[in-house]
Amino acid sequence: MDACVADRREARAITGRDLHSYLRRIGLEAAIADGPADVGLLRTVVAAQIASVPFENLDIHRGIPVDIEPAALVDKLVGRRRGGICYEVNGLLTLALRGLGFDAHLVGAEVLTDAGYGPPLGHVVLVVRIDGHPWLVDAGFGGEALVEEATDGDPGAGTAYDVRFESGSAYRTDGVLRPLADFVAMAHWHSTSPGSRFTRGIVCSVTRSDGRYTLSCAPGGDYRLTITGENGREARELDDADVVEVLRREFGVALADPPRPRDVGAAARL
């Protein structure tokens, strides 16, 4: 492994009371922390997190930029029972997995768009090493989770990986281990730039055993709840009162006054 890659490792983790609070947040017993850090535990934690911690950008449309400092992640996603975008949910997952004994680190990724690959570090993915083997892990790609062993090179030691989901969404990792702080600038960009997909509309999504629940709202449009499961796709529009209840019931998010999309892009074009 290249020395400069190895030097990008960091060891910050959530432990003790914060780790137990995280496990309660995702519906797991504290005793699970006493088990081995194996693939079974990894899959259990990822599945529990994507079912409990929404992938959402509500604060961006409330004018609150994303903060990915570890203390801020624990406060927002665990203490206040909110969700976040990729840097937040995957950042929290990394800290928790380390606390559970996993060798977990972050790599950057470029997301494939209609115009080609997006900016470097536009997404963040985990590399988790189990029994010497690297696994790619992602709980922050809009409800499409990834727990997959890397069998063609090492994504934490210089190998770029192309990841494609059944939906057609895709990205390419950069093969460089990075601390969470490397993503601060792109987290701010996604919070404020008209070029970011997160400033163009609202999304809130969880994936449970019975399907994916997604709340969305485009600028000038109505909120819509979409449920995608084994029996197909069902969508319905919501009025403002419905939104408050759906956020609470389906996503565990308590907001008395859900935001309307800010449409930063439209403002920038004026």
XYZ file of C-alpha atoms in Angstrom:
270
model
C 0.000 0.000 0.000
C 1.230 3.482 -0.852
C 2.494 5.353 2.234
C 0.439 8.436 1.459
C -2.711 6.287 1.342
C -1.909 4.635 4.667
C -1.357 8.045 6.251
C -4.928 9.054 5.412
C -6.347 6.582 7.904
C -8.113 7.875 11.000
C -9.281 6.046 14.088
C -12.097 8.204 15.493
C -15.037 6.097 16.661
C -18.159 6.296 18.771
C -17.842 4.153 21.873
C -19.414 3.614 25.258
C -22.701 5.410 25.895
C -22.758 6.992 22.430
C -22.349 3.580 20.786
C -25.169 2.122 22.873
C -27.346 5.116 21.948
C -26.554 4.500 18.273
C -27.526 0.832 18.560
C -30.817 1.774 20.244
C -31.376 4.357 17.505
C -31.220 1.647 14.834
C -33.204 -0.879 16.853
C -30.405 -3.223 17.935
C -29.563 -4.493 21.422
C -26.379 -3.228 23.096
C -25.258 -6.853 23.545
C -24.589 -7.058 19.811
C -21.424 -5.038 20.476
C -19.986 -8.044 22.322
C -20.104 -10.269 19.242
C -17.413 -10.732 16.587
C -16.879 -8.045 13.964
C -17.804 -10.310 11.071
C -19.802 -10.073 7.847
C -23.011 -11.107 9.594
C -22.768 -8.231 12.057
C -21.835 -5.823 9.249
C -24.933 -6.761 7.237
C -27.127 -6.524 10.342
C -25.910 -3.028 11.222
C -26.219 -1.689 7.663
C -29.743 -3.103 7.253
C -30.794 -1.675 10.615
C -29.355 1.754 9.847
C -30.986 2.188 6.433
C -34.311 1.151 7.985
C -34.015 3.647 10.840
C -31.833 6.595 9.807
C -33.290 8.340 6.757
C -31.315 9.481 3.770
C -32.637 13.058 3.760
C -31.789 16.652 2.920
C -34.487 18.521 4.823
C -32.030 20.786 6.658
C -30.496 21.958 3.380
C -33.908 23.389 2.472
C -34.184 24.931 5.923
C -30.988 26.877 5.192
C -28.848 24.730 7.527
C -25.580 23.527 5.909
C -24.378 19.968 6.470
C -21.960 19.569 9.397
C -19.926 16.356 9.361
C -17.943 16.782 12.558
C -18.358 13.528 14.521
C -20.028 15.248 17.488
C -22.489 16.958 15.142
C -23.315 13.639 13.455
C -24.050 11.931 16.761
C -26.134 14.885 17.954
C -28.236 15.135 14.805
C -28.632 11.547 13.640
C -28.668 9.821 17.027
C -29.684 12.422 19.602
C -32.253 14.292 17.488
C -33.223 11.181 15.489
C -32.738 12.806 12.116
C -31.091 11.559 8.932
C -28.728 13.124 6.438
C -26.997 12.922 3.092
C -24.178 10.512 2.232
C -21.425 12.222 4.234
C -23.598 12.187 7.335
C -25.088 8.688 7.233
C -21.935 6.980 5.973
C -19.820 9.104 8.310
C -21.903 7.960 11.271
C -21.823 4.357 10.069
C -18.014 4.452 9.873
C -17.691 5.805 13.413
C -20.106 3.165 14.724
C -18.460 0.260 12.908
C -15.090 1.238 14.354
C -16.676 1.287 17.783
C -17.918 -2.255 17.107
C -14.384 -3.397 16.273
C -14.375 -3.141 12.484
C -11.463 -1.829 10.423
C -13.563 0.771 8.592
C -12.367 3.690 6.461
C -13.690 6.075 3.827
C -12.978 6.537 0.128
C -14.314 9.164 -2.234
C -16.464 8.522 -5.287
C -17.704 10.288 -8.404
C -21.398 9.781 -9.201
C -22.393 9.030 -12.786
C -24.810 11.610 -14.219
C -26.326 12.220 -17.653
C -23.366 14.515 -18.353
C -20.736 12.017 -17.217
C -19.075 11.591 -13.842
C -19.688 14.307 -11.270
C -17.096 16.072 -9.094
C -14.441 14.195 -7.117
C -15.537 13.384 -3.570
C -19.130 13.977 -4.660
C -20.004 10.804 -2.749
C -18.397 8.837 0.087
C -18.206 5.061 0.510
C -16.799 2.777 3.211
C -14.072 0.181 2.814
C -14.369 -2.368 5.636
C -11.657 -4.990 6.020
C -12.768 -8.344 7.465
C -10.277 -11.206 7.884
C -7.949 -9.379 5.522
C -10.560 -9.010 2.764
C -11.912 -5.585 1.717
C -15.657 -4.966 1.516
C -17.361 -1.975 -0.085
C -20.166 -0.661 2.096
C -22.653 2.131 1.402
C -25.706 3.149 3.435
C -25.970 6.615 1.905
C -27.001 6.369 -1.731
C -30.675 7.253 -1.544
C -31.881 3.970 -0.088
C -29.800 1.642 -2.260
C -27.497 -0.139 0.191
C -24.265 -1.924 -0.651
C -22.390 -4.604 1.307
C -20.152 -6.336 -1.196
C -16.775 -8.021 -1.030
C -14.216 -6.462 -3.380
C -12.718 -9.352 -5.312
C -10.818 -7.510 -8.045
C -8.158 -5.410 -6.345
C -8.319 -3.396 -3.134
C -10.594 -0.303 -3.125
C -8.691 0.969 -0.085
C -5.275 0.689 -1.725
C -5.516 2.415 -5.081
C -8.084 0.335 -6.995
C -10.950 2.364 -8.444
C -14.233 0.440 -8.322
C -17.258 0.897 -10.559
C -20.481 0.332 -8.627
C -23.840 0.045 -10.366
C -27.206 -0.579 -8.709
C -30.275 -2.283 -10.163
C -31.896 1.128 -10.631
C -29.091 2.120 -13.013
C -27.511 4.574 -10.576
C -23.738 4.266 -10.520
C -20.502 5.712 -9.200
C -16.752 5.121 -9.299
C -14.649 5.049 -6.124
C -11.190 6.646 -6.089
C -9.198 4.028 -4.143
C -7.793 6.524 -1.611
C -8.407 6.149 2.127
C -9.507 9.503 3.542
C -10.490 11.047 6.875
C -14.011 12.415 7.154
C -12.560 15.939 7.163
C -11.606 15.527 3.489
C -15.313 15.736 2.617
C -16.121 19.006 4.412
C -15.803 21.144 1.269
C -18.047 18.884 -0.811
C -20.595 18.634 2.014
C -20.805 22.433 1.939
C -21.030 22.412 -1.867
C -23.920 19.950 -1.771
C -25.628 22.162 0.833
C -25.376 25.413 -1.123
C -24.556 24.967 -4.810
C -27.160 25.153 -7.587
C -25.154 22.365 -9.214
C -25.953 19.957 -6.391
C -28.896 17.593 -6.757
C -29.644 18.139 -3.065
C -30.535 21.821 -3.591
C -32.992 20.997 -6.402
C -35.615 19.255 -4.324
C -36.392 17.469 -1.084
C -35.895 13.768 -0.459
C -36.309 11.572 2.623
C -35.939 7.803 2.271
C -35.687 4.633 4.341
C -35.463 1.024 3.193
C -37.179 -1.599 5.319
C -38.001 -5.260 4.852
C -41.327 -4.380 3.193
C -39.844 -1.890 0.733
C -38.416 1.569 0.216
C -40.343 4.589 1.478
C -39.443 7.892 -0.170
C -40.853 11.325 0.567
C -40.034 13.859 -2.146
C -40.909 17.380 -3.196
C -39.752 19.311 -6.253
C -39.696 23.120 -6.384
C -43.208 24.394 -7.009
C -44.699 20.939 -6.516
C -46.417 18.965 -3.790
C -44.939 16.481 -1.384
C -45.279 12.891 -2.566
C -44.854 9.606 -0.722
C -43.650 6.711 -2.885
C -43.507 3.135 -1.637
C -41.569 0.641 -3.741
C -41.838 -3.021 -2.792
C -42.275 -6.529 -4.123
C -45.757 -5.695 -5.448
C -44.642 -2.664 -7.419
C -44.680 1.065 -6.848
C -47.362 3.157 -5.170
C -47.327 6.955 -4.945
C -49.657 9.570 -3.490
C -49.542 13.318 -3.046
C -49.689 14.799 0.439
C -51.013 18.038 1.847
C -49.018 19.960 4.472
C -50.766 18.264 7.414
C -50.095 14.839 5.911
C -46.396 15.647 5.525
C -45.921 16.265 9.250
C -47.610 12.964 10.116
C -45.832 10.938 7.395
C -42.433 12.280 8.462
C -43.161 11.247 12.033
C -44.783 7.873 11.292
C -42.670 6.551 8.414
C -39.321 8.267 8.999
C -39.266 9.092 12.708
C -38.598 12.759 11.920
C -40.364 15.324 14.105
C -40.687 18.645 12.251
C -43.683 20.844 12.992
C -43.081 22.936 9.871
C -41.500 20.888 7.040
C -39.631 23.085 4.550
C -40.566 23.859 0.980
C -37.808 23.342 -1.615
C -35.579 26.407 -1.801
C -34.619 25.843 -5.493
C -31.164 27.356 -5.144
C -30.583 26.655 -8.817
C -33.507 28.797 -9.954
C -32.400 31.658 -7.710
C -28.900 31.515 -9.175
C -30.277 31.733 -12.732
C -32.200 34.965 -12.075
